[in-house]
Amino acid sequence: MDTYIKSPEPSIGTTGETPGEELPRPAISGPSRLQSLDVMRGITVAVMILVNTSGDGSHTYPILAHSHWNGCTLADIVFPCFLFMVGVSSVLSLSGRLRRGVPRAILIRQALQRTAIIFGLGLVINGFPTFPLHTLRIFGVLQRIAICYLAATLLFLWSRTRTLALLFLAILVGYWILLRWVRVPGMGIPGSTIPFLDPHANLPAWLDRHLLPARHLYHQGFYDPEGLLSTIPSIASTLLGTLTGIWIRRKEPTSTTARAILVAGIVCLAVGLLWSNWFPLNKRLWTSSFVLWTGGISLVALSILIWLVDLGGKASRVVYPAIVFGTNALAAYIFSELLAALLGTLRLPGSTTSLQRWFYHPLAAVIPNPSVAALVYAILFVGVCFLPVLILYRKQIFLKV
């Protein structure tokens, strides 16, 4: 992970302003910097931390917990939203470097290096702090981000926009065909001899079990929500961001651009919701309807933020925390995961109580509603994670893989 201090060209969307100053309207050249993207990334990573660190999982508000199977909650939206922004950011970054004459071979080599580092960081998170290699989970959030980033980068560098759009549609339709009509070996045909999208009897779960021993899967179970086959439609989520980035790069962030993105978002929402009648929304399998539904939410959110932040003349101080999070999003996420793992593992001397429970019990004692107590703990945890990235931002240090 590289460290950029007062970089003249930090990570995509980084503003470089001194905290406390008014955030000016960005000067776009081609464009390579979007404050709205930083804001959206910051909000997403903050919500991601929030939903991952409930004080008491058994009393988490349903909207802040992942759907048990079919359905879509706020917790389910944050990951595809992040992948969407990976696609947008990659286009803006790569376009700027191509304009400066950086050879594609160098860009590909650097993309491969970044992919390996991000994938490795995901393994570190999965194993921290005890690193039990015999049960180490191989798949994970950062691993999926790494694969999607690499796929989107290679496709953008070597494909036409029309090809990207056709590939996006082909993935959605092809994945539907795979899960709906292809026989699950040893089990049957979905919707005929076995239930459609059965939690155990589905093709992604079958493939996960045959690729890796159960001890290396999510919770050492029968499938992995970030498994191999379901990563293919998650690439489609990233490609939607890639196509959006291409549109922004060509048109610049104007009100017309924002309206077009809004219309595209509404169309994705409508088609995704309609398709969900036959191919249900399912984050764990990353169904095609889920790609469109969450992609629509991402597009609508980005269009609104372009209007408010990039075209508004000034950015309100309200979005300042989001910019702080957004300029060091990966560092914030990794810090939150390592801290949560550490608090959940360490025990008080002579006690079986973890540090996490020790910190949570006082809140549960003074807040009678357990769901509110669990939420307050998560909010405080987000605040703790905000402090190190605030220090980095004040020093204009931007950590970048």
Short mmCIF file of C-alpha atoms in Angstrom, two decimals:
data_model
loop_
_atom_site.label_atom_id
_atom_site.label_comp_id
_atom_site.label_asym_id
_atom_site.label_seq_id
_atom_site.Cartn_x
_atom_site.Cartn_y
_atom_site.Cartn_z
CA MET A 1 0.00 0.00 0.00
CA ASP A 2 1.49 3.30 -1.10
CA THR A 3 1.31 6.53 0.88
CA TYR A 4 0.71 9.80 -0.94
CA ILE A 5 1.43 12.96 1.05
CA LYS A 6 0.02 16.22 -0.32
CA SER A 7 -0.10 14.57 -3.67
CA PRO A 8 -0.95 16.86 -6.58
CA GLU A 9 -3.03 14.02 -8.02
CA PRO A 10 -4.34 11.78 -5.25
CA SER A 11 -6.83 8.98 -5.62
CA ILE A 12 -9.84 9.56 -7.82
CA GLY A 13 -12.20 12.07 -6.27
CA THR A 14 -9.66 13.27 -3.69
CA THR A 15 -10.07 16.98 -3.25
CA GLY A 16 -6.87 17.97 -1.48
CA GLU A 17 -8.55 20.85 0.37
CA THR A 18 -7.53 21.83 3.84
CA PRO A 19 -10.18 20.72 6.34
CA GLY A 20 -12.33 23.59 7.46
CA GLU A 21 -12.16 25.39 4.10
CA GLU A 22 -15.18 25.58 1.84
CA LEU A 23 -15.02 22.79 -0.68
CA PRO A 24 -14.88 24.52 -4.08
CA ARG A 25 -16.54 23.45 -7.26
CA PRO A 26 -14.07 21.05 -8.87
CA ALA A 27 -12.18 22.00 -11.99
CA ILE A 28 -12.85 19.12 -14.34
CA SER A 29 -10.45 18.31 -17.07
CA GLY A 30 -11.59 15.37 -18.96
CA PRO A 31 -12.83 14.82 -15.99
CA SER A 32 -10.52 13.10 -13.51
CA ARG A 33 -11.83 14.34 -10.18
CA LEU A 34 -15.34 14.12 -8.78
CA GLN A 35 -16.09 15.24 -5.24
CA SER A 36 -19.47 13.55 -5.51
CA LEU A 37 -17.71 10.22 -5.99
CA ASP A 38 -15.67 10.79 -2.83
CA VAL A 39 -18.84 11.66 -0.92
CA MET A 40 -20.65 8.58 -2.22
CA ARG A 41 -17.67 6.36 -1.47
CA GLY A 42 -17.40 7.80 2.04
CA ILE A 43 -21.10 7.28 2.80
CA THR A 44 -20.88 3.74 1.47
CA VAL A 45 -17.86 2.73 3.53
CA ALA A 46 -19.37 4.33 6.66
CA VAL A 47 -22.60 2.35 6.19
CA MET A 48 -20.56 -0.76 5.41
CA ILE A 49 -18.77 -0.42 8.75
CA LEU A 50 -22.07 0.34 10.50
CA VAL A 51 -23.84 -2.80 9.30
CA ASN A 52 -20.80 -5.00 9.98
CA THR A 53 -20.32 -3.98 13.62
CA SER A 54 -23.66 -4.19 15.40
CA GLY A 55 -23.24 -4.39 19.16
CA ASP A 56 -25.54 -7.41 19.27
CA GLY A 57 -26.28 -9.28 16.06
CA SER A 58 -29.38 -10.90 17.51
CA HIS A 59 -30.98 -7.48 18.06
CA THR A 60 -29.91 -5.69 14.87
CA TYR A 61 -32.64 -3.79 13.06
CA PRO A 62 -33.68 -5.89 10.03
CA ILE A 63 -32.80 -3.15 7.56
CA LEU A 64 -29.22 -3.12 8.91
CA ALA A 65 -28.84 -6.90 8.65
CA HIS A 66 -28.28 -8.89 5.48
CA SER A 67 -31.30 -10.70 4.09
CA HIS A 68 -31.38 -14.33 5.17
CA TRP A 69 -31.90 -15.33 1.54
CA ASN A 70 -34.17 -13.59 -0.99
CA GLY A 71 -34.79 -9.89 -0.47
CA CYS A 72 -32.75 -6.71 -0.21
CA THR A 73 -31.93 -4.53 2.79
CA LEU A 74 -29.70 -1.49 3.29
CA ALA A 75 -26.93 -3.86 4.37
CA ASP A 76 -27.22 -5.70 1.05
CA ILE A 77 -26.87 -2.51 -1.00
CA VAL A 78 -23.51 -1.21 0.24
CA PHE A 79 -21.23 -3.83 -1.38
CA PRO A 80 -22.63 -3.57 -4.94
CA CYS A 81 -22.61 0.21 -4.53
CA PHE A 82 -18.90 0.06 -3.71
CA LEU A 83 -18.22 -2.14 -6.75
CA PHE A 84 -20.13 0.35 -8.90
CA MET A 85 -17.80 3.09 -7.70
CA VAL A 86 -14.77 0.90 -8.40
CA GLY A 87 -15.90 0.86 -12.02
CA VAL A 88 -16.43 4.63 -12.18
CA SER A 89 -13.14 5.44 -10.47
CA SER A 90 -11.15 3.05 -12.65
CA VAL A 91 -12.36 4.73 -15.83
CA LEU A 92 -11.55 8.25 -14.61
CA SER A 93 -8.12 7.19 -13.36
CA LEU A 94 -7.14 5.12 -16.39
CA SER A 95 -8.42 7.75 -18.83
CA GLY A 96 -6.23 10.40 -17.26
CA ARG A 97 -3.16 8.19 -17.39
CA LEU A 98 -3.82 7.17 -20.99
CA ARG A 99 -4.05 10.85 -21.94
CA ARG A 100 -0.62 11.36 -20.39
CA GLY A 101 0.78 8.63 -22.61
CA VAL A 102 1.19 5.82 -20.06
CA PRO A 103 1.44 2.54 -22.05
CA ARG A 104 -1.35 0.02 -21.61
CA ALA A 105 1.22 -2.66 -20.68
CA ILE A 106 2.26 -0.63 -17.63
CA LEU A 107 -1.36 -0.05 -16.62
CA ILE A 108 -2.09 -3.77 -16.86
CA ARG A 109 1.00 -4.68 -14.83
CA GLN A 110 0.01 -2.20 -12.12
CA ALA A 111 -3.56 -3.51 -12.15
CA LEU A 112 -2.26 -7.03 -11.62
CA GLN A 113 -0.10 -5.84 -8.73
CA ARG A 114 -3.02 -4.00 -7.12
CA THR A 115 -5.24 -7.03 -7.55
CA ALA A 116 -2.71 -9.28 -5.81
CA ILE A 117 -2.29 -6.80 -2.94
CA ILE A 118 -6.03 -6.31 -2.39
CA PHE A 119 -6.64 -10.06 -2.58
CA GLY A 120 -3.82 -10.62 -0.07
CA LEU A 121 -5.24 -7.99 2.29
CA GLY A 122 -8.55 -9.86 2.14
CA LEU A 123 -6.81 -13.05 3.26
CA VAL A 124 -5.17 -11.12 6.10
CA ILE A 125 -8.57 -9.85 7.25
CA ASN A 126 -10.03 -13.37 7.07
CA GLY A 127 -7.24 -14.80 9.21
CA PHE A 128 -6.62 -11.97 11.67
CA PRO A 129 -5.57 -12.18 14.47
CA THR A 130 -4.89 -15.93 14.88
CA PHE A 131 -4.40 -16.90 11.20
CA PRO A 132 -5.67 -20.51 11.36
CA LEU A 133 -4.44 -21.69 7.96
CA HIS A 134 -6.34 -25.00 8.14
CA THR A 135 -9.67 -23.10 8.24
CA LEU A 136 -8.72 -19.85 6.50
CA ARG A 137 -11.55 -18.55 4.36
CA ILE A 138 -10.28 -18.00 0.81
CA PHE A 139 -13.08 -15.87 -0.63
CA GLY A 140 -14.13 -12.55 0.85
CA VAL A 141 -15.12 -8.93 0.26
CA LEU A 142 -11.69 -7.61 -0.69
CA GLN A 143 -11.02 -10.69 -2.79
CA ARG A 144 -14.17 -9.99 -4.81
CA ILE A 145 -13.25 -6.31 -5.13
CA ALA A 146 -9.82 -7.33 -6.43
CA ILE A 147 -11.25 -9.67 -9.08
CA CYS A 148 -13.90 -7.19 -10.20
CA TYR A 149 -11.38 -4.36 -10.36
CA LEU A 150 -9.04 -6.41 -12.53
CA ALA A 151 -11.81 -7.58 -14.85
CA ALA A 152 -13.22 -4.07 -15.28
CA THR A 153 -9.76 -2.60 -15.88
CA LEU A 154 -8.79 -5.14 -18.54
CA LEU A 155 -12.15 -4.87 -20.28
CA PHE A 156 -12.02 -1.07 -20.32
CA LEU A 157 -8.50 -1.02 -21.72
CA TRP A 158 -9.20 -3.50 -24.51
CA SER A 159 -12.90 -3.22 -25.33
CA ARG A 160 -15.19 -0.73 -27.01
CA THR A 161 -18.03 0.82 -25.07
CA ARG A 162 -20.56 -1.12 -27.15
CA THR A 163 -18.76 -4.36 -26.29
CA LEU A 164 -18.85 -3.50 -22.58
CA ALA A 165 -22.59 -2.82 -22.73
CA LEU A 166 -23.27 -6.07 -24.57
CA LEU A 167 -21.10 -7.99 -22.11
CA PHE A 168 -22.99 -6.43 -19.20
CA LEU A 169 -26.29 -7.64 -20.66
CA ALA A 170 -24.85 -11.04 -21.59
CA ILE A 171 -23.69 -11.63 -18.01
CA LEU A 172 -27.12 -10.80 -16.62
CA VAL A 173 -29.00 -13.03 -19.04
CA GLY A 174 -26.39 -15.81 -19.00
CA TYR A 175 -26.35 -15.98 -15.20
CA TRP A 176 -30.15 -16.21 -15.16
CA ILE A 177 -30.00 -19.10 -17.64
CA LEU A 178 -27.33 -20.87 -15.56
CA LEU A 179 -29.28 -20.68 -12.33
CA ARG A 180 -32.71 -21.28 -13.84
CA TRP A 181 -32.25 -24.04 -16.41
CA VAL A 182 -28.87 -25.72 -15.89
CA ARG A 183 -29.02 -28.94 -13.87
CA VAL A 184 -27.29 -28.87 -10.50
CA PRO A 185 -25.19 -32.08 -10.59
CA GLY A 186 -26.56 -34.79 -8.34
CA MET A 187 -29.59 -32.69 -7.34
CA GLY A 188 -31.79 -31.81 -10.28
CA ILE A 189 -33.13 -29.00 -12.44
CA PRO A 190 -34.07 -25.75 -10.65
CA GLY A 191 -37.77 -25.02 -10.69
CA SER A 192 -38.54 -28.58 -11.77
CA THR A 193 -37.07 -31.35 -9.66
CA ILE A 194 -35.58 -28.98 -7.04
CA PRO A 195 -36.79 -25.56 -5.80
CA PHE A 196 -35.51 -22.57 -7.75
CA LEU A 197 -32.75 -20.76 -5.79
CA ASP A 198 -32.79 -23.35 -3.04
CA PRO A 199 -30.15 -22.32 -0.44
CA HIS A 200 -28.36 -25.68 -0.69
CA ALA A 201 -29.29 -26.92 -4.14
CA ASN A 202 -28.04 -24.14 -6.42
CA LEU A 203 -25.18 -24.05 -8.90
CA PRO A 204 -22.99 -21.43 -7.14
CA ALA A 205 -23.15 -23.33 -3.84
CA TRP A 206 -22.45 -26.64 -5.59
CA LEU A 207 -19.40 -25.14 -7.31
CA ASP A 208 -18.09 -23.62 -4.05
CA ARG A 209 -18.30 -26.99 -2.31
CA HIS A 210 -16.42 -28.69 -5.14
CA LEU A 211 -13.73 -26.05 -5.48
CA LEU A 212 -12.82 -25.81 -1.81
CA PRO A 213 -13.28 -27.90 1.34
CA ALA A 214 -16.08 -26.63 3.57
CA ARG A 215 -13.55 -25.53 6.19
CA HIS A 216 -12.31 -22.83 3.78
CA LEU A 217 -15.79 -21.47 2.98
CA TYR A 218 -17.86 -18.80 4.72
CA HIS A 219 -18.51 -19.91 8.32
CA GLN A 220 -17.18 -23.30 7.21
CA GLY A 221 -20.57 -23.94 5.65
CA PHE A 222 -22.07 -25.22 2.41
CA TYR A 223 -21.44 -22.15 0.21
CA ASP A 224 -19.68 -18.79 0.13
CA PRO A 225 -21.57 -15.52 -0.55
CA GLU A 226 -18.42 -14.23 -2.28
CA GLY A 227 -17.85 -17.50 -4.14
CA LEU A 228 -16.51 -17.95 -7.65
CA LEU A 229 -19.65 -18.25 -9.80
CA SER A 230 -21.51 -15.40 -8.08
CA THR A 231 -18.47 -13.19 -8.71
CA ILE A 232 -19.37 -13.14 -12.41
CA PRO A 233 -22.56 -11.06 -11.93
CA SER A 234 -20.68 -8.88 -9.43
CA ILE A 235 -18.36 -8.02 -12.33
CA ALA A 236 -21.52 -6.80 -14.07
CA SER A 237 -22.11 -4.44 -11.12
CA THR A 238 -18.61 -3.06 -11.68
CA LEU A 239 -19.14 -2.82 -15.45
CA LEU A 240 -22.22 -0.69 -14.84
CA GLY A 241 -19.91 1.70 -13.00
CA THR A 242 -17.43 1.48 -15.88
CA LEU A 243 -20.11 2.46 -18.39
CA THR A 244 -21.17 5.32 -16.10
CA GLY A 245 -17.57 6.49 -15.83
CA ILE A 246 -17.25 6.50 -19.61
CA TRP A 247 -20.39 8.60 -19.88
CA ILE A 248 -19.12 11.10 -17.29
CA ARG A 249 -15.70 11.26 -18.95
CA ARG A 250 -17.24 12.09 -22.32
CA LYS A 251 -19.93 14.50 -21.18
CA GLU A 252 -18.39 16.02 -18.01
CA PRO A 253 -20.53 16.38 -14.87
CA THR A 254 -23.23 18.76 -16.09
CA SER A 255 -26.92 18.89 -15.22
CA THR A 256 -27.60 17.01 -18.46
CA THR A 257 -25.19 14.27 -17.40
CA ALA A 258 -26.81 14.05 -13.98
CA ARG A 259 -30.27 13.78 -15.54
CA ALA A 260 -29.11 11.03 -17.90
CA ILE A 261 -27.61 9.08 -14.98
CA LEU A 262 -30.83 9.56 -13.02
CA VAL A 263 -32.95 8.25 -15.91
CA ALA A 264 -30.61 5.25 -16.32
CA GLY A 265 -30.95 4.58 -12.59
CA ILE A 266 -34.74 4.67 -12.71
CA VAL A 267 -34.74 2.29 -15.69
CA CYS A 268 -32.44 -0.15 -13.85
CA LEU A 269 -34.64 0.02 -10.76
CA ALA A 270 -37.79 -0.67 -12.77
CA VAL A 271 -36.29 -3.55 -14.77
CA GLY A 272 -34.65 -5.06 -11.68
CA LEU A 273 -37.88 -4.91 -9.69
CA LEU A 274 -39.89 -6.39 -12.56
CA TRP A 275 -37.33 -9.17 -13.16
CA SER A 276 -37.35 -10.02 -9.45
CA ASN A 277 -40.78 -11.61 -9.94
CA TRP A 278 -39.02 -14.41 -11.86
CA PHE A 279 -35.44 -14.06 -10.62
CA PRO A 280 -35.65 -12.86 -7.00
CA LEU A 281 -33.37 -10.24 -5.48
CA ASN A 282 -30.66 -12.22 -3.70
CA LYS A 283 -27.40 -10.71 -2.51
CA ARG A 284 -25.87 -14.04 -1.50
CA LEU A 285 -26.22 -15.38 -5.05
CA TRP A 286 -25.87 -11.88 -6.58
CA THR A 287 -28.79 -12.47 -8.93
CA SER A 288 -29.19 -10.43 -12.11
CA SER A 289 -32.24 -8.61 -10.72
CA PHE A 290 -30.12 -7.71 -7.69
CA VAL A 291 -27.44 -6.27 -9.99
CA LEU A 292 -29.99 -4.02 -11.71
CA TRP A 293 -31.80 -3.02 -8.52
CA THR A 294 -28.65 -2.06 -6.61
CA GLY A 295 -27.11 -0.56 -9.74
CA GLY A 296 -30.19 1.63 -10.10
CA ILE A 297 -29.82 2.80 -6.51
CA SER A 298 -26.15 3.59 -7.15
CA LEU A 299 -26.96 5.56 -10.31
CA VAL A 300 -29.72 7.56 -8.63
CA ALA A 301 -27.49 8.32 -5.64
CA LEU A 302 -24.61 9.43 -7.87
CA SER A 303 -26.84 11.68 -9.95
CA ILE A 304 -28.19 13.37 -6.82
CA LEU A 305 -24.70 13.87 -5.42
CA ILE A 306 -23.44 15.31 -8.72
CA TRP A 307 -26.22 17.89 -8.50
CA LEU A 308 -25.61 18.66 -4.83
CA VAL A 309 -21.82 18.52 -4.67
CA ASP A 310 -20.27 19.01 -8.11
CA LEU A 311 -22.85 21.39 -9.56
CA GLY A 312 -23.95 23.11 -6.37
CA GLY A 313 -21.08 25.58 -6.30
CA LYS A 314 -20.25 24.69 -2.70
CA ALA A 315 -20.17 21.48 -0.75
CA SER A 316 -21.95 21.68 2.55
CA ARG A 317 -20.02 20.93 5.69
CA VAL A 318 -22.50 18.09 6.10
CA VAL A 319 -20.59 16.07 3.50
CA TYR A 320 -17.17 16.75 5.06
CA PRO A 321 -17.11 13.47 7.07
CA ALA A 322 -18.06 11.57 3.92
CA ILE A 323 -15.17 13.15 2.00
CA VAL A 324 -12.79 12.24 4.82
CA PHE A 325 -13.98 8.63 4.71
CA GLY A 326 -14.08 8.58 0.92
CA THR A 327 -10.49 9.69 0.34
CA ASN A 328 -9.17 6.80 2.44
CA ALA A 329 -12.03 4.34 2.03
CA LEU A 330 -9.93 1.18 1.74
CA ALA A 331 -7.86 2.10 4.79
CA ALA A 332 -11.02 2.82 6.80
CA TYR A 333 -12.59 -0.51 5.86
CA ILE A 334 -9.46 -2.54 6.62
CA PHE A 335 -8.99 -0.76 9.96
CA SER A 336 -12.62 -1.47 10.90
CA GLU A 337 -12.36 -5.16 10.07
CA LEU A 338 -9.08 -5.65 11.95
CA LEU A 339 -10.34 -3.71 14.98
CA ALA A 340 -13.61 -5.67 15.08
CA ALA A 341 -11.73 -8.97 14.83
CA LEU A 342 -9.35 -7.93 17.59
CA LEU A 343 -12.14 -6.84 19.94
CA GLY A 344 -14.03 -10.06 19.28
CA THR A 345 -10.99 -12.25 19.94
CA LEU A 346 -9.24 -10.69 22.92
CA ARG A 347 -10.50 -11.68 26.37
CA LEU A 348 -10.26 -9.88 29.66
CA PRO A 349 -7.74 -11.47 32.08
CA GLY A 350 -9.35 -14.37 33.91
CA SER A 351 -12.60 -13.99 31.99
CA THR A 352 -14.32 -15.44 28.96
CA THR A 353 -15.83 -12.06 28.08
CA SER A 354 -14.46 -10.51 24.91
CA LEU A 355 -13.46 -6.86 24.75
CA GLN A 356 -16.35 -6.27 22.37
CA ARG A 357 -18.87 -7.51 24.92
CA TRP A 358 -17.09 -5.57 27.67
CA PHE A 359 -17.52 -2.34 25.71
CA TYR A 360 -21.09 -3.15 24.73
CA HIS A 361 -22.46 -4.17 28.14
CA PRO A 362 -22.50 -0.60 29.59
CA LEU A 363 -24.55 0.57 26.61
CA ALA A 364 -26.97 -2.32 26.98
CA ALA A 365 -27.30 -1.49 30.68
CA VAL A 366 -28.30 2.15 30.16
CA ILE A 367 -30.31 1.75 26.95
CA PRO A 368 -33.37 -0.43 27.60
CA ASN A 369 -34.11 -1.14 23.93
CA PRO A 370 -31.54 -3.76 22.82
CA SER A 371 -31.90 -2.83 19.13
CA VAL A 372 -31.14 0.81 19.89
CA ALA A 373 -28.19 -0.23 22.05
CA ALA A 374 -26.80 -2.38 19.24
CA LEU A 375 -27.17 0.52 16.81
CA VAL A 376 -25.54 3.04 19.16
CA TYR A 377 -22.55 0.73 19.55
CA ALA A 378 -22.24 0.48 15.75
CA ILE A 379 -22.44 4.27 15.38
CA LEU A 380 -19.74 4.75 18.01
CA PHE A 381 -17.60 2.15 16.23
CA VAL A 382 -17.94 4.14 12.98
CA GLY A 383 -16.83 7.21 14.95
CA VAL A 384 -13.74 5.39 16.21
CA CYS A 385 -12.87 4.36 12.64
CA PHE A 386 -13.33 7.95 11.52
CA LEU A 387 -10.56 9.26 13.78
CA PRO A 388 -7.54 7.70 12.01
CA VAL A 389 -8.77 8.66 8.54
CA LEU A 390 -9.47 12.19 9.81
CA ILE A 391 -5.84 12.43 10.94
CA LEU A 392 -4.71 11.20 7.52
CA TYR A 393 -6.96 13.70 5.77
CA ARG A 394 -5.77 16.63 7.88
CA LYS A 395 -2.21 15.72 6.99
CA GLN A 396 -3.28 15.24 3.36
CA ILE A 397 -2.09 11.64 3.40
CA PHE A 398 -3.99 9.37 1.05
CA LEU A 399 -3.32 5.64 1.28
CA LYS A 400 -3.63 3.94 -2.06
CA VAL A 401 -2.88 0.40 -3.16
#
